[in-house]
Amino acid sequence: MKIGILTSGGDCPGLNAVIRGAVLKGIKVHGHEFVGFRDGWRGVVEGDIVDLPRQMVRGISKQGGTILGTSRTNPFEANGGPEVITAHMGRLGIDALIAIGGEGTLAAARRLTDAGLKIVGVPKTVDNDLDATDYTFGFDTAVQIATEAIDRLRTTGESHHRCMIAEVMGRHVGWIALHAGMATGAHAILIPEQKTSIDQVATWVLEAHERGRAPLVVVAEGFVPDHADSPHSERGLDAFGRPRLGGIADQLAPALEARTGIETRATVLGHIQRGGVPTSFDRVLATRLGMAAIDSVVDARWGTMVSLNGTEIVHVPFESALGNLKTVPQHRYDEARILFG
Ligand code: F6P
């Protein structure tokens, strides 16, 4: 078979390990041939491919980003759609697609599968918000990067007796904030799932300060304070019409400073969390998912994605990952909250 691979949506450490796992297993076990589509669905819609022989994936599992490039192109727009894609696949002799991406990618893949295309999926998001998989690769790396950065904020905060606010990724869910906040001993963790008043955050900050600590607040970019209706956004919309988030920490800093009298600084970690080498956990997970995606193709499990269930890789329908975000459950927040203040 000739299999096309694409990486789509925001990039994520581990994408290259998925590609390598799929290509190596496909070639070594089944004698498949591989091509990569450049820049996600854009390459699929335009029939823009690059050959993926074995030497192309040599040593790439430790490499950040994606060797194929990515985009947030919607395959149903930009002169795309199932007929155009089917025509390209026929012309290029491609039998099946492996789509590596988040909710938007998988939703598009499901629509294309419904239209008759042969597609299997590999879930991807640093936010860890996809349902039907215990963890997504990239999340562990993002938490690790955030933890290292927040540890650094901690020492400068202690030296100056300041309150430090670290803003991490997390559009709809607070997994990165919860884990990085817990790992760094944050005095408050603010996540999209939990509406919290600024007064409550100020109380936690003052409690920590009164014990002689430099207060540390970790906030997810999608956090909505209880007086607001939507997450802070001042950077326009992305290609899918979603508000570009970022900057809530800069809003919180003066509000907390006014309430507590403690000099407060905000740091937005942003895309640093998605860059650079994946952790060993993410490399292993991504490699196994890539290899399992080959099983999905061989077994003609079109319309399914590979996923992590405990320590096993399983196959689930696209539907189970769509429409339902994996949010931080109340008991996980309550557990963390015991340590606030
Ligand atoms: O969906 C993952 C994510 O990292 C979000 O946390 C963030 O809002 C978004 O991607 C940013 O994406 P970009 O700036 O690359 O469009």
mmCIF file of C-alpha atoms and ligand atoms in Angstrom:
data_model
loop_
_atom_site.group_PDB
_atom_site.id
_atom_site.type_symbol
_atom_site.label_atom_id
_atom_site.label_comp_id
_atom_site.label_asym_id
_atom_site.label_seq_id
_atom_site.Cartn_x
_atom_site.Cartn_y
_atom_site.Cartn_z
ATOM 1 C CA MET A 1 0.000 0.000 0.000
ATOM 2 C CA LYS A 2 0.967 3.619 -0.393
ATOM 3 C CA ILE A 3 0.070 5.622 2.713
ATOM 4 C CA GLY A 4 -0.029 9.397 3.061
ATOM 5 C CA ILE A 5 0.708 11.037 6.415
ATOM 6 C CA LEU A 6 -0.246 14.548 7.463
ATOM 7 C CA THR A 7 0.261 16.610 10.607
ATOM 8 C CA SER A 8 -2.350 19.308 11.113
ATOM 9 C CA GLY A 9 -3.284 22.031 13.614
ATOM 10 C CA GLY A 10 -0.950 23.472 16.226
ATOM 11 C CA ASP A 11 2.349 21.586 16.349
ATOM 12 C CA CYS A 12 3.241 19.451 19.330
ATOM 13 C CA PRO A 13 6.409 17.713 20.553
ATOM 14 C CA GLY A 14 6.197 14.060 19.463
ATOM 15 C CA LEU A 15 4.745 14.529 15.978
ATOM 16 C CA ASN A 16 7.981 13.326 14.395
ATOM 17 C CA ALA A 17 8.060 10.253 16.629
ATOM 18 C CA VAL A 18 4.575 9.311 15.368
ATOM 19 C CA ILE A 19 5.732 9.693 11.765
ATOM 20 C CA ARG A 20 8.839 7.591 12.421
ATOM 21 C CA GLY A 21 6.889 4.857 14.260
ATOM 22 C CA ALA A 22 4.365 4.581 11.434
ATOM 23 C CA VAL A 23 6.908 4.632 8.611
ATOM 24 C CA LEU A 24 9.288 2.128 10.208
ATOM 25 C CA LYS A 25 6.574 -0.367 11.108
ATOM 26 C CA GLY A 26 4.859 0.075 7.759
ATOM 27 C CA ILE A 27 8.070 -0.562 5.830
ATOM 28 C CA LYS A 28 9.637 -3.249 8.055
ATOM 29 C CA VAL A 29 6.521 -5.335 8.716
ATOM 30 C CA HIS A 30 4.333 -4.745 5.679
ATOM 31 C CA GLY A 31 6.519 -3.330 2.915
ATOM 32 C CA HIS A 32 4.267 -0.251 2.599
ATOM 33 C CA GLU A 33 5.348 2.922 0.848
ATOM 34 C CA PHE A 34 4.910 6.379 2.426
ATOM 35 C CA VAL A 35 4.487 9.966 1.381
ATOM 36 C CA GLY A 36 3.987 12.997 3.575
ATOM 37 C CA PHE A 37 1.604 15.845 2.822
ATOM 38 C CA ARG A 38 3.173 19.250 3.364
ATOM 39 C CA ASP A 39 1.509 21.585 5.890
ATOM 40 C CA GLY A 40 -1.450 19.484 6.986
ATOM 41 C CA TRP A 41 -4.710 19.611 5.043
ATOM 42 C CA ARG A 42 -3.249 22.303 2.777
ATOM 43 C CA GLY A 43 -0.961 19.686 1.252
ATOM 44 C CA VAL A 44 -3.845 17.210 0.958
ATOM 45 C CA VAL A 45 -6.126 19.709 -0.777
ATOM 46 C CA GLU A 46 -3.347 20.770 -3.163
ATOM 47 C CA GLY A 47 -1.780 17.323 -3.638
ATOM 48 C CA ASP A 48 1.529 18.665 -2.309
ATOM 49 C CA ILE A 49 3.610 15.703 -1.157
ATOM 50 C CA VAL A 50 7.117 14.672 -0.224
ATOM 51 C CA ASP A 51 8.441 11.089 -0.331
ATOM 52 C CA LEU A 52 8.945 9.477 3.073
ATOM 53 C CA PRO A 53 11.494 6.708 2.620
ATOM 54 C CA ARG A 54 13.135 5.124 5.656
ATOM 55 C CA GLN A 55 16.129 7.502 5.663
ATOM 56 C CA MET A 56 13.784 10.513 5.992
ATOM 57 C CA VAL A 57 12.675 9.376 9.463
ATOM 58 C CA ARG A 58 16.118 8.480 10.740
ATOM 59 C CA GLY A 59 16.697 9.915 14.235
ATOM 60 C CA ILE A 60 13.669 12.224 14.165
ATOM 61 C CA SER A 61 11.810 11.002 17.264
ATOM 62 C CA LYS A 62 13.788 13.393 19.452
ATOM 63 C CA GLN A 63 13.184 16.327 17.111
ATOM 64 C CA GLY A 64 10.529 18.924 18.018
ATOM 65 C CA GLY A 65 7.975 20.295 15.555
ATOM 66 C CA THR A 66 7.017 18.300 12.482
ATOM 67 C CA ILE A 67 9.193 17.513 9.482
ATOM 68 C CA LEU A 68 6.060 17.724 7.315
ATOM 69 C CA GLY A 69 5.010 21.211 8.412
ATOM 70 C CA THR A 70 1.520 22.004 9.629
ATOM 71 C CA SER A 71 -1.293 24.500 9.125
ATOM 72 C CA ARG A 72 -4.787 25.170 10.377
ATOM 73 C CA THR A 73 -6.241 24.780 6.877
ATOM 74 C CA ASN A 74 -9.782 23.415 6.800
ATOM 75 C CA PRO A 75 -9.922 20.713 4.045
ATOM 76 C CA PHE A 76 -13.508 21.629 3.216
ATOM 77 C CA GLU A 77 -12.449 25.178 2.394
ATOM 78 C CA ALA A 78 -9.579 26.473 0.248
ATOM 79 C CA ASN A 79 -11.060 24.738 -2.852
ATOM 80 C CA GLY A 80 -10.914 21.383 -1.068
ATOM 81 C CA GLY A 81 -13.576 18.805 -0.264
ATOM 82 C CA PRO A 82 -13.780 15.022 -0.719
ATOM 83 C CA GLU A 83 -13.881 14.996 -4.546
ATOM 84 C CA VAL A 84 -10.735 17.101 -4.908
ATOM 85 C CA ILE A 85 -8.877 15.014 -2.308
ATOM 86 C CA THR A 86 -10.009 11.709 -3.835
ATOM 87 C CA ALA A 87 -8.796 12.908 -7.240
ATOM 88 C CA HIS A 88 -5.355 13.813 -5.828
ATOM 89 C CA MET A 89 -5.088 10.480 -4.027
ATOM 90 C CA GLY A 90 -5.957 8.622 -7.203
ATOM 91 C CA ARG A 91 -3.449 10.584 -9.286
ATOM 92 C CA LEU A 92 -0.697 10.085 -6.679
ATOM 93 C CA GLY A 93 -1.566 6.399 -6.095
ATOM 94 C CA ILE A 94 -2.224 6.922 -2.372
ATOM 95 C CA ASP A 95 -4.459 4.261 -0.804
ATOM 96 C CA ALA A 96 -5.006 5.641 2.702
ATOM 97 C CA LEU A 97 -4.306 8.593 4.974
ATOM 98 C CA ILE A 98 -2.994 8.831 8.522
ATOM 99 C CA ALA A 99 -4.147 12.180 9.948
ATOM 100 C CA ILE A 100 -2.288 13.329 13.053
ATOM 101 C CA GLY A 101 -4.116 16.191 14.716
ATOM 102 C CA GLY A 102 -6.437 17.576 17.346
ATOM 103 C CA GLU A 103 -10.191 17.988 17.496
ATOM 104 C CA GLY A 104 -10.472 20.129 14.344
ATOM 105 C CA THR A 105 -8.353 17.685 12.332
ATOM 106 C CA LEU A 106 -10.225 14.647 13.574
ATOM 107 C CA ALA A 107 -13.611 16.288 12.934
ATOM 108 C CA ALA A 108 -12.562 17.010 9.354
ATOM 109 C CA ALA A 109 -11.196 13.460 9.023
ATOM 110 C CA ARG A 110 -14.533 12.062 10.171
ATOM 111 C CA ARG A 111 -16.454 14.096 7.591
ATOM 112 C CA LEU A 112 -14.061 12.941 4.876
ATOM 113 C CA THR A 113 -14.358 9.313 6.031
ATOM 114 C CA ASP A 114 -18.144 9.643 5.895
ATOM 115 C CA ALA A 115 -17.665 10.772 2.289
ATOM 116 C CA GLY A 116 -15.788 7.535 1.530
ATOM 117 C CA LEU A 117 -12.120 8.376 2.104
ATOM 118 C CA LYS A 118 -9.871 5.878 3.868
ATOM 119 C CA ILE A 119 -8.512 7.716 6.898
ATOM 120 C CA VAL A 120 -7.282 6.733 10.343
ATOM 121 C CA GLY A 121 -6.334 9.224 13.054
ATOM 122 C CA VAL A 122 -3.711 9.846 15.696
ATOM 123 C CA PRO A 123 -4.834 12.296 18.420
ATOM 124 C CA LYS A 124 -2.572 15.242 19.179
ATOM 125 C CA THR A 125 -2.798 18.226 21.528
ATOM 126 C CA VAL A 126 -0.529 19.709 24.163
ATOM 127 C CA ASP A 127 -3.663 20.771 26.035
ATOM 128 C CA ASN A 128 -4.559 17.090 26.711
ATOM 129 C CA ASP A 129 -8.223 17.947 26.152
ATOM 130 C CA LEU A 130 -9.203 15.154 23.751
ATOM 131 C CA ASP A 131 -11.661 12.667 25.124
ATOM 132 C CA ALA A 132 -11.248 8.918 24.584
ATOM 133 C CA THR A 133 -7.526 8.902 25.245
ATOM 134 C CA ASP A 134 -5.931 9.005 28.680
ATOM 135 C CA TYR A 135 -3.077 11.268 27.574
ATOM 136 C CA THR A 136 -2.047 12.920 24.338
ATOM 137 C CA PHE A 137 1.636 13.106 23.426
ATOM 138 C CA GLY A 138 3.078 16.611 23.819
ATOM 139 C CA PHE A 139 1.265 17.203 27.088
ATOM 140 C CA ASP A 140 4.032 15.705 29.218
ATOM 141 C CA THR A 141 6.615 17.831 27.412
ATOM 142 C CA ALA A 142 4.544 21.003 27.839
ATOM 143 C CA VAL A 143 4.160 20.307 31.573
ATOM 144 C CA GLN A 144 7.900 19.679 31.871
ATOM 145 C CA ILE A 145 8.783 22.935 30.096
ATOM 146 C CA ALA A 146 6.247 24.888 32.168
ATOM 147 C CA THR A 147 7.542 23.332 35.391
ATOM 148 C CA GLU A 148 11.135 24.275 34.621
ATOM 149 C CA ALA A 149 10.109 27.835 33.726
ATOM 150 C CA ILE A 150 7.945 28.264 36.836
ATOM 151 C CA ASP A 151 10.735 26.940 39.084
ATOM 152 C CA ARG A 152 12.850 29.773 37.673
ATOM 153 C CA LEU A 153 10.117 32.333 38.326
ATOM 154 C CA ARG A 154 10.029 31.038 41.871
ATOM 155 C CA THR A 155 13.626 31.930 42.698
ATOM 156 C CA THR A 156 13.460 35.435 41.268
ATOM 157 C CA GLY A 157 10.106 35.945 42.994
ATOM 158 C CA GLU A 158 11.557 34.851 46.355
ATOM 159 C CA SER A 159 14.565 37.175 45.942
ATOM 160 C CA HIS A 160 12.366 40.233 45.336
ATOM 161 C CA HIS A 161 9.495 39.220 47.667
ATOM 162 C CA ARG A 162 7.140 39.522 44.697
ATOM 163 C CA CYS A 163 4.031 37.700 43.612
ATOM 164 C CA MET A 164 4.705 35.880 40.333
ATOM 165 C CA ILE A 165 1.999 34.858 37.853
ATOM 166 C CA ALA A 166 2.796 32.250 35.209
ATOM 167 C CA GLU A 167 0.382 31.882 32.291
ATOM 168 C CA VAL A 168 0.387 28.528 30.538
ATOM 169 C CA MET A 169 -1.517 27.086 27.566
ATOM 170 C CA GLY A 170 -4.951 25.573 27.957
ATOM 171 C CA ARG A 171 -7.688 26.980 25.760
ATOM 172 C CA HIS A 172 -10.667 25.060 27.167
ATOM 173 C CA VAL A 173 -9.089 22.955 29.890
ATOM 174 C CA GLY A 174 -6.575 23.422 32.674
ATOM 175 C CA TRP A 175 -4.513 20.231 32.543
ATOM 176 C CA ILE A 176 -1.165 21.959 31.925
ATOM 177 C CA ALA A 177 -1.886 24.526 34.660
ATOM 178 C CA LEU A 178 -3.030 21.846 37.102
ATOM 179 C CA HIS A 179 -0.004 19.602 36.611
ATOM 180 C CA ALA A 180 2.656 22.336 36.310
ATOM 181 C CA GLY A 181 1.052 24.197 39.229
ATOM 182 C CA MET A 182 1.022 21.130 41.434
ATOM 183 C CA ALA A 183 4.591 20.225 40.447
ATOM 184 C CA THR A 184 5.849 23.699 41.371
ATOM 185 C CA GLY A 185 3.815 24.104 44.560
ATOM 186 C CA ALA A 186 1.707 27.014 43.267
ATOM 187 C CA HIS A 187 -0.337 28.947 45.843
ATOM 188 C CA ALA A 188 -3.215 29.278 43.348
ATOM 189 C CA ILE A 189 -4.057 27.438 40.110
ATOM 190 C CA LEU A 190 -6.649 29.065 37.862
ATOM 191 C CA ILE A 191 -8.242 26.992 35.111
ATOM 192 C CA PRO A 192 -11.057 27.433 32.570
ATOM 193 C CA GLU A 193 -13.227 24.834 34.311
ATOM 194 C CA GLN A 194 -13.346 26.773 37.601
ATOM 195 C CA LYS A 195 -14.746 30.294 37.781
ATOM 196 C CA THR A 196 -12.890 32.040 40.599
ATOM 197 C CA SER A 197 -13.098 35.597 41.936
ATOM 198 C CA ILE A 198 -10.063 37.873 41.985
ATOM 199 C CA ASP A 199 -10.788 38.411 45.686
ATOM 200 C CA GLN A 200 -10.379 34.682 46.303
ATOM 201 C CA VAL A 201 -7.069 34.649 44.407
ATOM 202 C CA ALA A 202 -5.932 37.695 46.425
ATOM 203 C CA THR A 203 -6.774 35.832 49.649
ATOM 204 C CA TRP A 204 -4.569 32.877 48.605
ATOM 205 C CA VAL A 205 -1.776 35.269 47.625
ATOM 206 C CA LEU A 206 -1.935 37.076 50.987
ATOM 207 C CA GLU A 207 -1.960 33.799 52.939
ATOM 208 C CA ALA A 208 1.241 32.705 51.227
ATOM 209 C CA HIS A 209 2.797 36.156 51.695
ATOM 210 C CA GLU A 210 1.975 36.198 55.404
ATOM 211 C CA ARG A 211 3.927 32.961 55.823
ATOM 212 C CA GLY A 212 6.930 34.679 54.259
ATOM 213 C CA ARG A 213 6.559 33.052 50.853
ATOM 214 C CA ALA A 214 6.695 34.744 47.465
ATOM 215 C CA PRO A 215 3.202 33.938 46.164
ATOM 216 C CA LEU A 216 3.026 31.961 42.929
ATOM 217 C CA VAL A 217 -0.102 31.868 40.749
ATOM 218 C CA VAL A 218 -0.377 29.552 37.728
ATOM 219 C CA VAL A 219 -3.149 30.472 35.302
ATOM 220 C CA ALA A 220 -4.335 28.782 32.111
ATOM 221 C CA GLU A 221 -4.809 31.124 29.137
ATOM 222 C CA GLY A 222 -8.498 30.137 28.964
ATOM 223 C CA PHE A 223 -9.277 31.028 32.608
ATOM 224 C CA VAL A 224 -12.381 33.209 33.009
ATOM 225 C CA PRO A 225 -12.579 35.245 36.258
ATOM 226 C CA ASP A 226 -16.056 35.176 37.771
ATOM 227 C CA HIS A 227 -16.826 38.767 36.661
ATOM 228 C CA ALA A 228 -16.108 37.954 32.961
ATOM 229 C CA ASP A 229 -18.077 36.009 30.336
ATOM 230 C CA SER A 230 -15.283 34.749 28.094
ATOM 231 C CA PRO A 231 -11.510 34.204 28.148
ATOM 232 C CA HIS A 232 -9.269 37.210 27.646
ATOM 233 C CA SER A 233 -8.483 37.754 23.965
ATOM 234 C CA GLU A 234 -7.062 40.784 22.198
ATOM 235 C CA ARG A 235 -5.237 39.166 19.271
ATOM 236 C CA GLY A 236 -8.022 38.561 16.769
ATOM 237 C CA LEU A 237 -9.205 35.192 15.422
ATOM 238 C CA ASP A 238 -7.372 32.140 14.091
ATOM 239 C CA ALA A 239 -8.147 30.378 10.773
ATOM 240 C CA PHE A 240 -11.014 28.456 12.396
ATOM 241 C CA GLY A 241 -12.534 31.677 13.734
ATOM 242 C CA ARG A 242 -11.465 30.926 17.309
ATOM 243 C CA PRO A 243 -10.254 33.867 19.427
ATOM 244 C CA ARG A 244 -6.476 33.875 19.881
ATOM 245 C CA LEU A 245 -5.977 33.657 23.630
ATOM 246 C CA GLY A 246 -3.169 34.920 25.848
ATOM 247 C CA GLY A 247 -2.664 37.806 28.231
ATOM 248 C CA ILE A 248 -4.919 36.945 31.187
ATOM 249 C CA ALA A 249 -1.836 37.014 33.467
ATOM 250 C CA ASP A 250 -1.230 40.647 32.479
ATOM 251 C CA GLN A 251 -4.829 41.422 33.427
ATOM 252 C CA LEU A 252 -4.548 39.665 36.762
ATOM 253 C CA ALA A 253 -1.250 41.237 37.851
ATOM 254 C CA PRO A 254 -2.465 44.829 38.455
ATOM 255 C CA ALA A 255 -5.769 43.561 39.889
ATOM 256 C CA LEU A 256 -3.927 41.416 42.441
ATOM 257 C CA GLU A 257 -1.371 44.113 43.180
ATOM 258 C CA ALA A 258 -4.192 46.590 43.898
ATOM 259 C CA ARG A 259 -5.877 44.177 46.295
ATOM 260 C CA THR A 260 -2.794 42.845 48.091
ATOM 261 C CA GLY A 261 -0.261 45.662 47.915
ATOM 262 C CA ILE A 262 2.332 43.066 46.816
ATOM 263 C CA GLU A 263 4.424 43.900 43.779
ATOM 264 C CA THR A 264 3.278 41.446 41.115
ATOM 265 C CA ARG A 265 4.804 40.320 37.809
ATOM 266 C CA ALA A 266 3.226 38.321 34.987
ATOM 267 C CA THR A 267 4.990 35.940 32.580
ATOM 268 C CA VAL A 268 3.270 34.388 29.564
ATOM 269 C CA LEU A 269 5.033 31.162 28.542
ATOM 270 C CA GLY A 270 3.184 30.873 25.228
ATOM 271 C CA HIS A 271 4.587 28.809 22.381
ATOM 272 C CA ILE A 272 7.763 27.910 24.270
ATOM 273 C CA GLN A 273 5.600 25.128 25.726
ATOM 274 C CA ARG A 274 5.153 23.571 22.282
ATOM 275 C CA GLY A 275 8.744 23.849 21.096
ATOM 276 C CA GLY A 276 11.873 21.750 21.379
ATOM 277 C CA VAL A 277 12.571 18.123 22.138
ATOM 278 C CA PRO A 278 9.829 15.824 23.471
ATOM 279 C CA THR A 279 10.245 14.071 26.822
ATOM 280 C CA SER A 280 11.007 10.343 26.750
ATOM 281 C CA PHE A 281 7.396 9.655 27.848
ATOM 282 C CA ASP A 282 6.070 11.547 24.825
ATOM 283 C CA ARG A 283 8.560 9.899 22.451
ATOM 284 C CA VAL A 284 7.495 6.438 23.573
ATOM 285 C CA LEU A 285 3.771 7.247 23.501
ATOM 286 C CA ALA A 286 4.033 8.898 20.089
ATOM 287 C CA THR A 287 6.077 6.037 18.634
ATOM 288 C CA ARG A 288 3.570 3.453 19.866
ATOM 289 C CA LEU A 289 0.633 5.479 18.498
ATOM 290 C CA GLY A 290 2.333 5.763 15.105
ATOM 291 C CA MET A 291 2.975 2.019 14.989
ATOM 292 C CA ALA A 292 -0.614 1.271 16.041
ATOM 293 C CA ALA A 293 -1.923 3.538 13.280
ATOM 294 C CA ILE A 294 -0.365 1.102 10.812
ATOM 295 C CA ASP A 295 -2.429 -1.700 12.385
ATOM 296 C CA SER A 296 -5.511 0.487 11.871
ATOM 297 C CA VAL A 297 -4.683 0.851 8.174
ATOM 298 C CA VAL A 298 -3.891 -2.854 7.703
ATOM 299 C CA ASP A 299 -7.171 -3.797 9.407
ATOM 300 C CA ALA A 300 -9.081 -1.158 7.373
ATOM 301 C CA ARG A 301 -10.402 0.500 10.535
ATOM 302 C CA TRP A 302 -11.348 3.689 8.641
ATOM 303 C CA GLY A 303 -12.881 6.400 10.790
ATOM 304 C CA THR A 304 -11.029 5.358 13.934
ATOM 305 C CA MET A 305 -8.138 6.778 15.884
ATOM 306 C CA VAL A 306 -5.547 5.143 18.074
ATOM 307 C CA SER A 307 -5.658 6.075 21.737
ATOM 308 C CA LEU A 308 -4.053 5.374 25.097
ATOM 309 C CA ASN A 309 -6.143 3.401 27.569
ATOM 310 C CA GLY A 310 -4.140 2.881 30.742
ATOM 311 C CA THR A 311 -0.898 1.557 29.333
ATOM 312 C CA GLU A 312 -2.414 -0.050 26.225
ATOM 313 C CA ILE A 313 -2.958 1.432 22.778
ATOM 314 C CA VAL A 314 -6.515 0.822 21.567
ATOM 315 C CA HIS A 315 -8.637 1.848 18.562
ATOM 316 C CA VAL A 316 -11.728 4.026 19.031
ATOM 317 C CA PRO A 317 -14.111 5.744 16.591
ATOM 318 C CA PHE A 318 -13.455 9.412 15.784
ATOM 319 C CA GLU A 319 -16.843 10.214 17.365
ATOM 320 C CA SER A 320 -15.663 9.258 20.822
ATOM 321 C CA ALA A 321 -13.024 11.996 20.728
ATOM 322 C CA LEU A 322 -15.261 14.669 19.251
ATOM 323 C CA GLY A 323 -17.723 17.040 20.851
ATOM 324 C CA ASN A 324 -16.697 16.035 24.352
ATOM 325 C CA LEU A 325 -13.731 17.777 25.910
ATOM 326 C CA LYS A 326 -11.710 15.984 28.555
ATOM 327 C CA THR A 327 -11.946 18.612 31.265
ATOM 328 C CA VAL A 328 -10.251 18.587 34.668
ATOM 329 C CA PRO A 329 -12.709 16.743 36.933
ATOM 330 C CA GLN A 330 -13.917 18.514 40.068
ATOM 331 C CA HIS A 331 -12.179 16.071 42.416
ATOM 332 C CA ARG A 332 -8.797 16.734 40.761
ATOM 333 C CA TYR A 333 -9.222 20.486 41.297
ATOM 334 C CA ASP A 334 -10.478 20.029 44.856
ATOM 335 C CA GLU A 335 -7.444 17.863 45.598
ATOM 336 C CA ALA A 336 -5.056 20.560 44.295
ATOM 337 C CA ARG A 337 -7.004 23.346 46.044
ATOM 338 C CA ILE A 338 -6.246 21.905 49.481
ATOM 339 C CA LEU A 339 -2.668 23.109 48.956
ATOM 340 C CA PHE A 340 -3.550 26.674 47.791
ATOM 341 C CA GLY A 341 -2.817 29.757 49.900
HETATM 342 O O1 F6P B 1 -4.756 23.929 20.968
HETATM 343 C C1 F6P B 1 -3.479 23.955 21.473
HETATM 344 C C2 F6P B 1 -3.035 25.367 21.685
HETATM 345 O O2 F6P B 1 -1.716 25.273 22.126
HETATM 346 C C3 F6P B 1 -3.890 26.199 22.649
HETATM 347 O O3 F6P B 1 -3.569 25.999 23.992
HETATM 348 C C4 F6P B 1 -3.616 27.602 22.171
HETATM 349 O O4 F6P B 1 -4.704 28.446 22.448
HETATM 350 C C5 F6P B 1 -3.459 27.428 20.707
HETATM 351 O O5 F6P B 1 -3.018 26.105 20.476
HETATM 352 C C6 F6P B 1 -2.497 28.418 20.097
HETATM 353 O O6 F6P B 1 -2.293 28.086 18.776
HETATM 354 P P1 F6P B 1 -1.627 28.964 17.625
HETATM 355 O O7 F6P B 1 -1.163 30.249 18.229
HETATM 356 O O8 F6P B 1 -0.499 28.136 17.144
HETATM 357 O O9 F6P B 1 -2.677 29.119 16.594
#
